[in-house]
Short mmCIF file of C-alpha atoms in Angstrom, two decimals:
data_model
loop_
_atom_site.label_atom_id
_atom_site.label_comp_id
_atom_site.label_asym_id
_atom_site.label_seq_id
_atom_site.Cartn_x
_atom_site.Cartn_y
_atom_site.Cartn_z
CA MET A 1 8.77 -8.90 2.26
CA PHE A 2 9.24 -9.66 5.97
CA GLY A 3 11.57 -12.55 5.19
CA GLY A 4 9.01 -14.21 2.90
CA LEU A 5 8.37 -13.99 -0.82
CA VAL A 6 5.82 -12.11 -2.91
CA ARG A 7 5.28 -14.12 -6.09
CA ARG A 8 3.05 -13.04 -8.96
CA TYR A 9 1.81 -15.66 -11.44
CA GLN A 10 0.07 -15.59 -14.79
CA HIS A 11 -1.74 -18.68 -16.06
CA GLN A 12 -4.24 -19.65 -18.74
CA SER A 13 -7.56 -20.32 -17.01
CA GLU A 14 -9.60 -23.17 -18.45
CA GLU A 15 -12.62 -22.09 -16.45
CA LEU A 16 -12.57 -18.50 -17.75
CA GLY A 17 -10.93 -18.89 -21.12
CA CYS A 18 -8.40 -16.13 -20.59
CA SER A 19 -5.08 -15.41 -18.97
CA MET A 20 -5.34 -14.71 -15.23
CA ASN A 21 -2.95 -13.29 -12.65
CA PHE A 22 -2.71 -14.11 -8.98
CA THR A 23 -0.27 -13.10 -6.28
CA LEU A 24 1.03 -15.22 -3.43
CA PHE A 25 2.74 -14.28 -0.23
CA VAL A 26 4.78 -17.21 1.02
CA PRO A 27 5.85 -16.71 4.64
CA PRO A 28 9.45 -17.30 5.72
CA ALA A 29 8.60 -20.61 7.41
CA ALA A 30 7.55 -22.07 4.05
CA ALA A 31 10.10 -20.19 1.99
CA ALA A 32 12.76 -21.78 4.15
CA GLY A 33 11.50 -25.24 3.27
CA GLY A 34 9.83 -26.14 6.57
CA ALA A 35 6.41 -27.74 7.05
CA LYS A 36 3.60 -26.84 4.66
CA VAL A 37 1.79 -23.67 5.68
CA PRO A 38 -1.96 -22.94 5.74
CA VAL A 39 -3.52 -20.67 3.16
CA ILE A 40 -5.75 -17.59 3.40
CA TYR A 41 -7.53 -16.54 0.20
CA TYR A 42 -8.26 -12.81 -0.13
CA LEU A 43 -10.97 -11.72 -2.57
CA SER A 44 -10.79 -8.08 -3.66
CA GLY A 45 -13.52 -5.56 -4.32
CA LEU A 46 -14.82 -3.74 -7.38
CA THR A 47 -12.17 -2.32 -9.78
CA CYS A 48 -9.34 -4.21 -8.04
CA THR A 49 -6.83 -6.68 -9.47
CA ASP A 50 -4.71 -9.22 -7.63
CA GLU A 51 -2.32 -6.39 -6.74
CA ASN A 52 -4.32 -3.97 -4.58
CA PHE A 53 -4.35 -6.15 -1.51
CA THR A 54 -0.71 -7.09 -1.92
CA ILE A 55 0.40 -3.47 -2.23
CA LYS A 56 -1.95 -1.68 0.16
CA ALA A 57 -3.18 -3.86 3.01
CA GLY A 58 0.06 -4.52 4.89
CA ALA A 59 -1.06 -8.09 5.57
CA GLN A 60 2.29 -9.71 4.98
CA ARG A 61 3.83 -8.65 8.30
CA LYS A 62 1.37 -10.63 10.40
CA ALA A 63 1.20 -13.48 7.87
CA ALA A 64 4.98 -13.81 8.07
CA GLU A 65 4.89 -13.75 11.86
CA LEU A 66 2.14 -16.37 12.13
CA GLY A 67 3.27 -18.58 9.26
CA VAL A 68 0.32 -18.40 6.88
CA ALA A 69 0.36 -17.92 3.12
CA LEU A 70 -1.83 -15.37 1.31
CA VAL A 71 -3.44 -15.98 -2.09
CA ALA A 72 -4.83 -12.94 -3.91
CA PRO A 73 -6.65 -13.64 -7.20
CA ASP A 74 -8.02 -11.16 -9.70
CA THR A 75 -11.66 -9.99 -9.56
CA SER A 76 -12.92 -11.02 -13.01
CA PRO A 77 -11.88 -12.47 -16.33
CA ARG A 78 -9.93 -9.97 -18.46
CA GLY A 79 -9.88 -9.28 -22.16
CA LEU A 80 -12.55 -11.73 -23.28
CA GLY A 81 -13.75 -9.23 -25.86
CA ILE A 82 -17.37 -9.28 -24.70
CA GLU A 83 -19.16 -6.18 -25.94
CA GLY A 84 -19.39 -3.64 -23.11
CA GLU A 85 -17.10 -5.56 -20.73
CA ASP A 86 -15.09 -2.42 -19.97
CA ASP A 87 -17.96 0.07 -19.90
CA SER A 88 -18.78 0.02 -16.16
CA TRP A 89 -16.64 0.04 -13.04
CA ASP A 90 -19.23 -2.08 -11.24
CA PHE A 91 -19.99 -4.65 -13.94
CA GLY A 92 -17.84 -6.69 -16.32
CA THR A 93 -14.07 -6.32 -16.03
CA GLY A 94 -13.02 -5.92 -12.39
CA ALA A 95 -16.49 -6.87 -11.18
CA GLY A 96 -16.94 -10.63 -11.50
CA PHE A 97 -18.94 -10.91 -8.25
CA TYR A 98 -17.57 -14.41 -7.60
CA LEU A 99 -20.49 -16.12 -9.31
CA ASP A 100 -20.97 -18.40 -12.33
CA ALA A 101 -22.89 -16.42 -14.93
CA THR A 102 -25.76 -18.10 -16.72
CA SER A 103 -26.78 -15.36 -19.14
CA PRO A 104 -25.37 -16.44 -22.54
CA LYS A 105 -23.48 -13.21 -23.19
CA TRP A 106 -21.50 -13.47 -19.94
CA LYS A 107 -21.22 -17.23 -19.70
CA GLN A 108 -17.41 -17.08 -19.45
CA TYR A 109 -17.73 -15.15 -16.18
CA ARG A 110 -17.27 -18.15 -13.91
CA MET A 111 -15.36 -16.67 -10.98
CA TYR A 112 -17.17 -18.93 -8.49
CA SER A 113 -15.80 -22.04 -10.14
CA TYR A 114 -12.46 -20.39 -10.75
CA ILE A 115 -12.00 -19.52 -7.07
CA THR A 116 -13.41 -22.72 -5.60
CA ARG A 117 -12.00 -25.28 -8.05
CA GLU A 118 -9.39 -24.10 -10.54
CA LEU A 119 -7.36 -21.68 -8.40
CA PRO A 120 -6.75 -24.10 -5.51
CA ALA A 121 -5.55 -26.72 -7.98
CA VAL A 122 -3.25 -24.23 -9.69
CA VAL A 123 -1.87 -23.04 -6.36
CA ARG A 124 -1.34 -26.63 -5.24
CA ALA A 125 0.60 -27.42 -8.39
CA THR A 126 2.56 -24.16 -8.32
CA ALA A 127 3.46 -23.86 -4.66
CA PRO A 128 3.85 -27.28 -3.04
CA GLU A 129 5.01 -25.62 0.18
CA LEU A 130 1.40 -24.46 0.76
CA ASP A 131 -1.14 -26.72 2.45
CA VAL A 132 -4.05 -25.89 0.18
CA GLY A 133 -6.24 -28.34 2.07
CA ASN A 134 -6.01 -26.16 5.18
CA ALA A 135 -7.54 -22.88 4.10
CA SER A 136 -9.55 -19.86 5.19
CA ILE A 137 -11.06 -17.11 3.10
CA MET A 138 -11.56 -13.37 3.44
CA GLY A 139 -12.42 -10.38 1.30
CA HIS A 140 -13.43 -6.74 0.98
CA SER A 141 -16.73 -5.29 -0.28
CA MET A 142 -17.62 -7.34 -3.41
CA GLY A 143 -14.85 -9.68 -2.24
CA GLY A 144 -16.40 -9.82 1.22
CA HIS A 145 -19.59 -10.97 -0.47
CA GLY A 146 -17.50 -13.51 -2.35
CA ALA A 147 -15.77 -14.80 0.78
CA LEU A 148 -18.98 -15.13 2.79
CA THR A 149 -20.99 -16.82 0.05
CA ILE A 150 -18.19 -19.17 -0.95
CA ALA A 151 -17.56 -20.19 2.67
CA LEU A 152 -21.26 -20.66 3.41
CA LYS A 153 -21.63 -22.89 0.36
CA ASN A 154 -18.40 -24.81 1.06
CA PRO A 155 -17.99 -24.87 4.84
CA ALA A 156 -15.92 -28.04 4.76
CA ALA A 157 -13.34 -26.29 2.60
CA PHE A 158 -12.67 -23.36 4.94
CA LYS A 159 -11.77 -23.26 8.62
CA SER A 160 -12.95 -19.66 8.99
CA VAL A 161 -14.16 -16.68 6.96
CA SER A 162 -13.83 -12.93 7.43
CA ALA A 163 -14.81 -9.80 5.60
CA PHE A 164 -14.23 -6.07 5.53
CA ALA A 165 -17.35 -4.13 4.57
CA PRO A 166 -18.92 -7.01 2.63
CA ILE A 167 -21.97 -6.65 0.42
CA CYS A 168 -24.01 -8.77 2.85
CA ASN A 169 -27.36 -8.82 1.14
CA PRO A 170 -26.66 -8.13 -2.54
CA THR A 171 -30.14 -9.02 -3.77
CA GLN A 172 -31.24 -5.90 -1.86
CA ALA A 173 -28.34 -3.65 -2.97
CA PRO A 174 -27.91 -1.74 -6.25
CA TRP A 175 -24.45 -3.22 -6.95
CA GLY A 176 -25.74 -6.72 -6.48
CA GLN A 177 -28.95 -6.19 -8.42
CA LYS A 178 -27.06 -4.81 -11.40
CA ALA A 179 -24.56 -7.67 -11.35
CA PHE A 180 -27.15 -10.42 -10.88
CA ALA A 181 -29.46 -9.05 -13.56
CA GLY A 182 -26.57 -8.94 -16.01
CA TYR A 183 -24.81 -12.19 -15.19
CA LEU A 184 -27.83 -14.34 -14.34
CA GLY A 185 -30.41 -12.76 -16.65
CA GLU A 186 -34.15 -13.24 -16.52
CA GLY A 187 -35.37 -14.56 -13.18
CA TRP A 188 -32.12 -13.65 -11.40
CA GLU A 189 -33.95 -12.87 -8.15
CA SER A 190 -34.50 -16.45 -7.06
CA ALA A 191 -31.21 -17.79 -8.45
CA ALA A 192 -29.23 -15.06 -6.69
CA ALA A 193 -31.04 -15.51 -3.40
CA GLU A 194 -30.46 -19.23 -3.53
CA GLN A 195 -26.78 -19.15 -4.46
CA TYR A 196 -25.13 -15.77 -4.09
CA ASP A 197 -26.57 -13.78 -1.19
CA ALA A 198 -24.77 -14.22 2.15
CA THR A 199 -27.79 -13.15 4.18
CA GLU A 200 -30.07 -15.61 2.40
CA LEU A 201 -27.46 -18.36 2.68
CA ALA A 202 -27.00 -17.67 6.40
CA LYS A 203 -30.75 -17.98 7.01
CA ARG A 204 -30.71 -21.50 5.58
CA TYR A 205 -27.28 -22.51 6.91
CA ASP A 206 -27.17 -25.90 8.61
CA GLY A 207 -23.53 -26.86 8.08
CA PRO A 208 -20.73 -27.30 10.57
CA GLN A 209 -19.65 -24.56 12.96
CA LEU A 210 -18.16 -21.74 10.88
CA PRO A 211 -16.28 -18.91 12.61
CA VAL A 212 -16.99 -15.55 10.93
CA LEU A 213 -15.35 -12.17 11.59
CA MET A 214 -16.80 -9.03 9.99
CA ASP A 215 -15.62 -5.40 10.25
CA ASN A 216 -17.55 -2.36 9.08
CA GLY A 217 -16.85 1.36 9.49
CA THR A 218 -19.31 3.97 10.69
CA ASP A 219 -18.03 6.39 8.03
CA ASP A 220 -18.30 3.90 5.17
CA GLU A 221 -20.22 5.74 2.47
CA TYR A 222 -21.78 2.47 1.29
CA LEU A 223 -22.78 1.10 4.68
CA LYS A 224 -26.49 1.70 4.49
CA THR A 225 -27.06 1.55 0.75
CA GLN A 226 -24.91 -1.38 -0.37
CA LEU A 227 -23.59 -3.38 2.59
CA HIS A 228 -26.46 -4.11 5.03
CA PRO A 229 -24.41 -5.76 7.80
CA TRP A 230 -27.43 -5.75 10.11
CA ALA A 231 -29.38 -8.01 7.77
CA PHE A 232 -26.53 -10.50 7.86
CA GLU A 233 -26.19 -10.25 11.65
CA GLU A 234 -29.90 -11.00 12.01
CA ALA A 235 -29.72 -13.94 9.62
CA ALA A 236 -26.62 -15.36 11.33
CA LYS A 237 -28.22 -15.58 14.76
CA GLY A 238 -28.11 -19.17 15.96
CA LYS A 239 -26.57 -20.25 12.65
CA LEU A 240 -23.02 -18.86 12.57
CA ALA A 241 -20.32 -18.03 15.11
CA LEU A 242 -20.29 -14.41 13.96
CA GLN A 243 -18.17 -11.66 15.48
CA SER A 244 -19.39 -8.41 13.90
CA ARG A 245 -17.58 -5.17 14.73
CA MET A 246 -18.53 -1.59 13.89
CA GLN A 247 -15.38 0.57 13.75
CA GLU A 248 -15.96 4.19 14.66
CA GLY A 249 -14.80 6.70 12.04
CA TYR A 250 -13.51 4.20 9.44
CA ASP A 251 -14.49 4.26 5.78
CA HIS A 252 -14.58 1.86 2.82
CA SER A 253 -10.89 2.23 1.95
CA TYR A 254 -7.72 0.22 2.39
CA PHE A 255 -6.89 2.55 5.29
CA ALA A 256 -9.56 0.65 7.22
CA ILE A 257 -8.39 -2.72 5.96
CA SER A 258 -4.78 -2.09 6.90
CA THR A 259 -5.82 -0.95 10.38
CA PHE A 260 -7.66 -4.18 11.16
CA ILE A 261 -5.88 -6.69 8.92
CA ASP A 262 -3.76 -8.02 11.79
CA ASP A 263 -6.90 -9.05 13.65
CA HIS A 264 -8.19 -10.92 10.61
CA ILE A 265 -4.90 -12.70 9.92
CA ALA A 266 -4.65 -13.72 13.59
CA PHE A 267 -8.29 -14.88 13.59
CA HIS A 268 -7.70 -17.15 10.62
CA ALA A 269 -4.30 -18.34 11.85
CA LYS A 270 -5.91 -19.50 15.07
CA HIS A 271 -8.58 -21.51 13.26
CA LEU A 272 -6.01 -22.87 10.82
CA GLY A 273 -3.81 -24.02 13.67
CA ALA A 274 -0.88 -22.12 12.19
CA ALA A 275 2.31 -23.34 13.76
CA ALA A 276 4.39 -20.17 13.91
CA MET B 1 -5.91 4.54 10.30
CA PHE B 2 -4.80 2.89 13.53
CA GLY B 3 -6.83 5.33 15.61
CA GLY B 4 -5.16 8.36 14.00
CA LEU B 5 -6.05 10.47 10.99
CA VAL B 6 -4.79 10.57 7.42
CA ARG B 7 -5.26 14.12 6.16
CA ARG B 8 -4.49 15.30 2.62
CA TYR B 9 -3.97 18.99 1.94
CA GLN B 10 -3.70 21.17 -1.13
CA HIS B 11 -2.12 24.61 -0.90
CA GLN B 12 -0.75 27.30 -3.18
CA SER B 13 3.04 27.26 -2.86
CA GLU B 14 4.73 30.65 -2.99
CA GLU B 15 8.12 28.99 -3.40
CA LEU B 16 7.07 26.92 -6.41
CA GLY B 17 4.31 29.02 -7.93
CA CYS B 18 1.85 26.17 -8.19
CA SER B 19 -0.64 24.20 -6.18
CA MET B 20 0.94 21.46 -4.06
CA ASN B 21 -0.43 18.47 -2.15
CA PHE B 22 0.90 16.92 0.99
CA THR B 23 -0.42 14.18 3.25
CA LEU B 24 -0.21 14.00 7.03
CA PHE B 25 -0.64 11.11 9.39
CA VAL B 26 -1.62 12.41 12.81
CA PRO B 27 -1.26 9.71 15.48
CA PRO B 28 -4.04 9.05 17.98
CA ALA B 29 -2.17 10.78 20.80
CA ALA B 30 -2.31 14.09 18.91
CA ALA B 31 -5.69 13.49 17.33
CA ALA B 32 -7.06 13.08 20.83
CA GLY B 33 -5.79 16.53 21.78
CA GLY B 34 -2.85 15.49 23.96
CA ALA B 35 0.66 16.95 23.94
CA LYS B 36 2.17 18.03 20.63
CA VAL B 37 3.79 15.16 18.75
CA PRO B 38 7.13 15.06 16.90
CA VAL B 39 7.25 15.01 13.12
CA ILE B 40 8.96 12.74 10.60
CA TYR B 41 9.19 14.02 7.03
CA TYR B 42 9.21 11.37 4.32
CA LEU B 43 10.58 12.31 0.89
CA SER B 44 9.51 10.05 -1.96
CA GLY B 45 11.39 8.82 -5.00
CA LEU B 46 11.13 9.35 -8.74
CA THR B 47 7.59 9.30 -10.23
CA CYS B 48 5.93 9.38 -6.80
CA THR B 49 3.45 11.86 -5.37
CA ASP B 50 2.58 12.51 -1.72
CA GLU B 51 0.35 9.42 -1.85
CA ASN B 52 2.68 6.47 -2.55
CA PHE B 53 4.21 6.37 0.91
CA THR B 54 0.85 6.89 2.59
CA ILE B 55 -0.76 4.04 0.65
CA LYS B 56 2.05 1.53 0.36
CA ALA B 57 4.58 1.73 3.19
CA GLY B 58 2.45 0.68 6.15
CA ALA B 59 4.23 3.27 8.33
CA GLN B 60 1.15 4.46 10.18
CA ARG B 61 0.90 1.44 12.47
CA LYS B 62 4.24 2.09 14.16
CA ALA B 63 3.80 5.87 14.03
CA ALA B 64 0.46 5.49 15.83
CA GLU B 65 2.02 3.22 18.43
CA LEU B 66 4.99 5.51 19.10
CA GLY B 67 3.14 8.81 18.83
CA VAL B 68 4.88 10.47 15.90
CA ALA B 69 3.32 12.35 12.97
CA LEU B 70 4.27 11.68 9.34
CA VAL B 71 4.49 14.40 6.69
CA ALA B 72 4.64 13.26 3.05
CA PRO B 73 5.12 16.01 0.45
CA ASP B 74 5.05 15.70 -3.32
CA THR B 75 8.26 15.19 -5.33
CA SER B 76 8.20 18.21 -7.64
CA PRO B 77 6.16 21.20 -8.72
CA ARG B 78 3.24 20.22 -10.94
CA GLY B 79 1.64 21.86 -13.94
CA LEU B 80 3.96 24.83 -14.31
CA GLY B 81 3.72 24.53 -18.09
CA ILE B 82 7.48 24.38 -18.64
CA GLU B 83 8.20 22.88 -22.05
CA GLY B 84 9.16 19.22 -21.66
CA GLU B 85 8.26 19.02 -17.96
CA ASP B 86 6.29 15.80 -18.50
CA ASP B 87 8.61 14.18 -21.04
CA SER B 88 10.79 12.12 -18.70
CA TRP B 89 10.07 9.97 -15.68
CA ASP B 90 13.42 10.92 -14.16
CA PHE B 91 13.43 14.68 -14.84
CA GLY B 92 10.82 17.40 -14.46
CA THR B 93 7.43 16.44 -13.01
CA GLY B 94 7.85 13.82 -10.28
CA ALA B 95 11.61 14.31 -10.21
CA GLY B 96 12.40 17.54 -8.38
CA PHE B 97 15.52 16.12 -6.72
CA TYR B 98 15.01 18.31 -3.63
CA LEU B 99 17.23 21.09 -4.96
CA ASP B 100 16.82 24.74 -5.93
CA ALA B 101 17.27 24.97 -9.68
CA THR B 102 19.42 27.75 -11.09
CA SER B 103 19.03 27.17 -14.80
CA PRO B 104 16.58 29.84 -16.02
CA LYS B 105 14.16 27.42 -17.64
CA TRP B 106 13.65 25.41 -14.43
CA LYS B 107 14.01 28.23 -11.92
CA GLN B 108 10.63 27.45 -10.34
CA TYR B 109 11.92 24.02 -9.31
CA ARG B 110 12.79 24.98 -5.76
CA MET B 111 12.00 21.81 -3.82
CA TYR B 112 14.91 22.38 -1.44
CA SER B 113 13.45 25.65 -0.22
CA TYR B 114 9.95 24.25 -0.33
CA ILE B 115 10.84 21.31 1.94
CA THR B 116 13.13 23.17 4.31
CA ARG B 117 11.23 26.46 4.65
CA GLU B 118 7.73 26.65 3.22
CA LEU B 119 6.40 23.20 4.08
CA PRO B 120 7.30 23.31 7.79
CA ALA B 121 5.60 26.70 8.07
CA VAL B 122 2.50 25.44 6.29
CA VAL B 123 2.37 22.33 8.47
CA ARG B 124 2.81 24.44 11.60
CA ALA B 125 -0.08 26.68 10.60
CA THR B 126 -2.27 23.79 9.49
CA ALA B 127 -1.71 21.25 12.23
CA PRO B 128 -0.98 22.95 15.56
CA GLU B 129 -1.01 19.55 17.29
CA LEU B 130 2.34 18.78 15.61
CA ASP B 131 5.63 19.90 17.16
CA VAL B 132 7.28 20.99 13.92
CA GLY B 133 10.34 22.09 15.86
CA ASN B 134 11.05 18.49 16.85
CA ALA B 135 11.58 16.75 13.54
CA SER B 136 13.43 13.99 11.74
CA ILE B 137 13.60 13.23 8.04
CA MET B 138 13.69 10.13 5.88
CA GLY B 139 13.23 9.15 2.26
CA HIS B 140 13.54 6.60 -0.52
CA SER B 141 15.85 6.63 -3.56
CA MET B 142 15.70 10.22 -4.90
CA GLY B 143 13.98 11.02 -1.61
CA GLY B 144 16.75 9.29 0.32
CA HIS B 145 19.16 11.64 -1.45
CA GLY B 146 16.87 14.48 -0.44
CA ALA B 147 16.68 13.41 3.20
CA LEU B 148 20.43 12.92 3.55
CA THR B 149 21.44 16.16 1.85
CA ILE B 150 18.82 18.24 3.64
CA ALA B 151 19.80 16.81 7.03
CA LEU B 152 23.51 17.24 6.39
CA LYS B 153 22.96 20.87 5.42
CA ASN B 154 20.55 21.55 8.30
CA PRO B 155 21.66 19.30 11.15
CA ALA B 156 20.17 21.57 13.80
CA ALA B 157 16.74 21.13 12.26
CA PHE B 158 16.65 17.30 12.42
CA LYS B 159 17.25 14.92 15.30
CA SER B 160 17.97 12.01 12.96
CA VAL B 161 17.87 11.02 9.31
CA SER B 162 17.25 7.73 7.55
CA ALA B 163 17.02 6.46 4.01
CA PHE B 164 15.95 3.48 1.98
CA ALA B 165 18.14 2.90 -1.07
CA PRO B 166 19.20 6.55 -1.35
CA ILE B 167 21.09 7.99 -4.31
CA CYS B 168 24.17 8.51 -2.12
CA ASN B 169 26.56 10.01 -4.61
CA PRO B 170 24.40 11.55 -7.34
CA THR B 171 27.20 13.46 -9.04
CA GLN B 172 28.53 9.99 -9.97
CA ALA B 173 25.15 8.48 -10.95
CA PRO B 174 23.22 8.83 -14.23
CA TRP B 175 19.99 9.96 -12.50
CA GLY B 176 21.84 12.66 -10.58
CA GLN B 177 23.93 13.80 -13.52
CA LYS B 178 20.85 14.23 -15.72
CA ALA B 179 19.01 16.13 -13.00
CA PHE B 180 21.91 18.38 -12.06
CA ALA B 181 22.79 19.20 -15.67
CA GLY B 182 19.19 20.19 -16.32
CA TYR B 183 18.34 22.02 -13.13
CA LEU B 184 21.72 23.63 -12.44
CA GLY B 185 22.97 24.10 -16.01
CA GLU B 186 26.50 24.91 -17.10
CA GLY B 187 29.08 24.10 -14.43
CA TRP B 188 26.69 21.91 -12.46
CA GLU B 189 29.50 19.61 -11.34
CA SER B 190 30.92 21.88 -8.67
CA ALA B 191 27.58 23.34 -7.57
CA ALA B 192 26.07 19.87 -7.18
CA ALA B 193 29.07 18.50 -5.30
CA GLU B 194 29.00 21.47 -2.96
CA GLN B 195 25.28 21.45 -2.22
CA TYR B 196 23.46 18.33 -3.31
CA ASP B 197 25.62 15.23 -2.99
CA ALA B 198 25.34 13.35 0.31
CA THR B 199 28.73 11.70 -0.07
CA GLU B 200 30.45 15.02 -0.75
CA LEU B 201 28.55 16.68 2.10
CA ALA B 202 29.50 13.85 4.48
CA LYS B 203 33.20 14.25 3.64
CA ARG B 204 33.09 17.88 4.73
CA TYR B 205 30.60 17.44 7.61
CA ASP B 206 31.64 19.10 10.86
CA GLY B 207 28.26 19.69 12.48
CA PRO B 208 26.70 18.18 15.59
CA GLN B 209 26.28 14.44 16.06
CA LEU B 210 23.73 13.25 13.49
CA PRO B 211 22.30 9.71 13.77
CA VAL B 212 21.84 8.14 10.33
CA LEU B 213 20.15 4.85 9.43
CA MET B 214 20.41 3.50 5.87
CA ASP B 215 18.95 0.32 4.37
CA ASN B 216 19.83 -1.14 0.98
CA GLY B 217 18.86 -4.42 -0.67
CA THR B 218 21.21 -6.87 -2.32
CA ASP B 219 18.68 -7.40 -5.14
CA ASP B 220 18.15 -3.69 -5.78
CA GLU B 221 18.59 -3.29 -9.52
CA TYR B 222 20.00 0.22 -9.03
CA LEU B 223 22.41 -0.58 -6.21
CA LYS B 224 25.66 -0.44 -8.15
CA THR B 225 24.73 1.96 -10.91
CA GLN B 226 22.74 4.67 -9.14
CA LEU B 227 22.96 4.34 -5.35
CA HIS B 228 26.61 3.84 -4.31
CA PRO B 229 26.05 3.22 -0.59
CA TRP B 230 29.69 2.25 -0.13
CA ALA B 231 30.87 5.71 -1.20
CA PHE B 232 28.64 7.24 1.46
CA GLU B 233 29.78 4.75 4.11
CA GLU B 234 33.40 5.62 3.34
CA ALA B 235 32.72 9.36 3.48
CA ALA B 236 30.75 9.04 6.73
CA LYS B 237 33.57 7.40 8.65
CA GLY B 238 34.40 9.52 11.67
CA LYS B 239 31.88 12.13 10.58
CA LEU B 240 28.44 10.60 11.10
CA ALA B 241 26.84 8.08 13.44
CA LEU B 242 25.88 5.88 10.50
CA GLN B 243 24.18 2.52 10.76
CA SER B 244 24.22 1.04 7.24
CA ARG B 245 22.45 -2.25 6.62
CA MET B 246 22.49 -4.48 3.53
CA GLN B 247 19.29 -6.53 3.38
CA GLU B 248 19.68 -9.89 1.65
CA GLY B 249 17.25 -10.44 -1.24
CA TYR B 250 15.41 -7.11 -1.08
CA ASP B 251 14.87 -4.85 -4.08
CA HIS B 252 14.12 -1.18 -4.78
CA SER B 253 10.37 -1.45 -4.17
CA TYR B 254 7.93 -0.54 -1.43
CA PHE B 255 7.99 -4.23 -0.45
CA ALA B 256 11.43 -3.50 1.00
CA ILE B 257 10.33 -0.22 2.56
CA SER B 258 7.31 -1.78 4.26
CA THR B 259 9.45 -4.61 5.62
CA PHE B 260 11.88 -2.25 7.37
CA ILE B 261 9.74 0.83 7.98
CA ASP B 262 9.09 -0.11 11.61
CA ASP B 263 12.82 0.01 12.31
CA HIS B 264 13.06 3.47 10.77
CA ILE B 265 10.04 4.85 12.62
CA ALA B 266 11.38 3.45 15.91
CA PHE B 267 14.86 4.87 15.19
CA HIS B 268 13.47 8.35 14.69
CA ALA B 269 11.01 8.10 17.57
CA LYS B 270 13.89 7.33 19.92
CA HIS B 271 15.89 10.35 18.76
CA LEU B 272 12.78 12.54 18.86
CA GLY B 273 12.05 11.46 22.42
CA ALA B 274 8.53 10.45 21.39
CA ALA B 275 6.42 10.05 24.48
CA ALA B 276 4.14 7.16 23.53
#
């Protein structure tokens, strides 16, 4: 695409104990064997795989132009054979919530460690033309929650973070409560607030300057019940360099993502010092 | 998307005798109630519905910028209950081949008449902000065949035509031969060559100047067996204003379409005299 390469990989994950897919977009600058290019991770939302973003968002055009690579992982372990793993669209398969589960039944759900430790190492080994040490992170919905929480907990690892319609305050949202109760078990409230709630993490943030871009749509059916961007805005005051935008008439779909993806790619490229 | 509107419609088709879907993209200029905007029809390939192009091609960005509407119909009648209609991916449902069937069993497969007569009338009645009289047409694979043959047979109705990896000479290709034999029955060879083969139609073309843009990929797995762009190029000499491009390393997928869609939208917008 756009002079670059879409590459899809399958590997055996040690962290998760199953086979995992991820998809790269390598921009033409890197594909041509030039200098190493920066990396943007994209974390998808509920029900997605590594393919939705690659197929639907139209991100590759701007990534090719600005010389940044895109890394799109899957959203959960697959095929572990845990009883009930495929019963819900918002829990289990396709709904890993980018956390490390502590409840015994779900203990293989370690997407936080997979995304922050194993995946970068695999990408580094697989695609030496990518500068994995120069990275930003973004995501949508559950993946927006993932991007924000992972960046807030690892600000030295990411130059910038952005999100489309993220679940900003999941301890206060039905999706988050269901996931945390299942993956973290008894006493999940305090563990989730401490580790996996972007609003709670922002309140306590005292790390280096972290540029954050967030888009939400006024017609997003989940805006008020699941996303709570205003709670995050309030928590970010004085803590984060947050640019929060409310897009009139846009919903929770990839139609919204594709409309504003260029802004997000350009935002990250600037903070990554992309050369193109 | 991009300040415009994606609208999906369902209507009862008189031509086909079943319910049909189509999807519009109305650019911001028209959505805002300005002057009527020109129309580009997009005909999809085998197995597609009206949604693939809308979700995967990324065409709306350029269409919004240049002020043209996009009309994406389905690829066949659906649910007629004809025995075997769902048995093949390249015949029956999802594979209407943009022709009017004459074999008794498939006589409701009248996608040629649906696209050229019924759909424009339905769009005109549904979306008065579109200037249906100022139209171009494009398509992919089977839909590229559809766009080329429909434009060559109705050059007064289209300002320009373009295609990604079209089946250029379907009477000489397995996909075309299977479709024609089934839909047209005994003696299909001469009927198909006369009415539904772009290369044959180009050889005999004596209509007004018709600008044609065609893209193919060197890594398209169907290039030599199903598409035959060189036969069409040869037939078009002195007959059509054909710009035929061979894109190094691209395949038959929407990754190729999305890479070059901007060129096609701009090509049509120029010939449509789009105002934006």
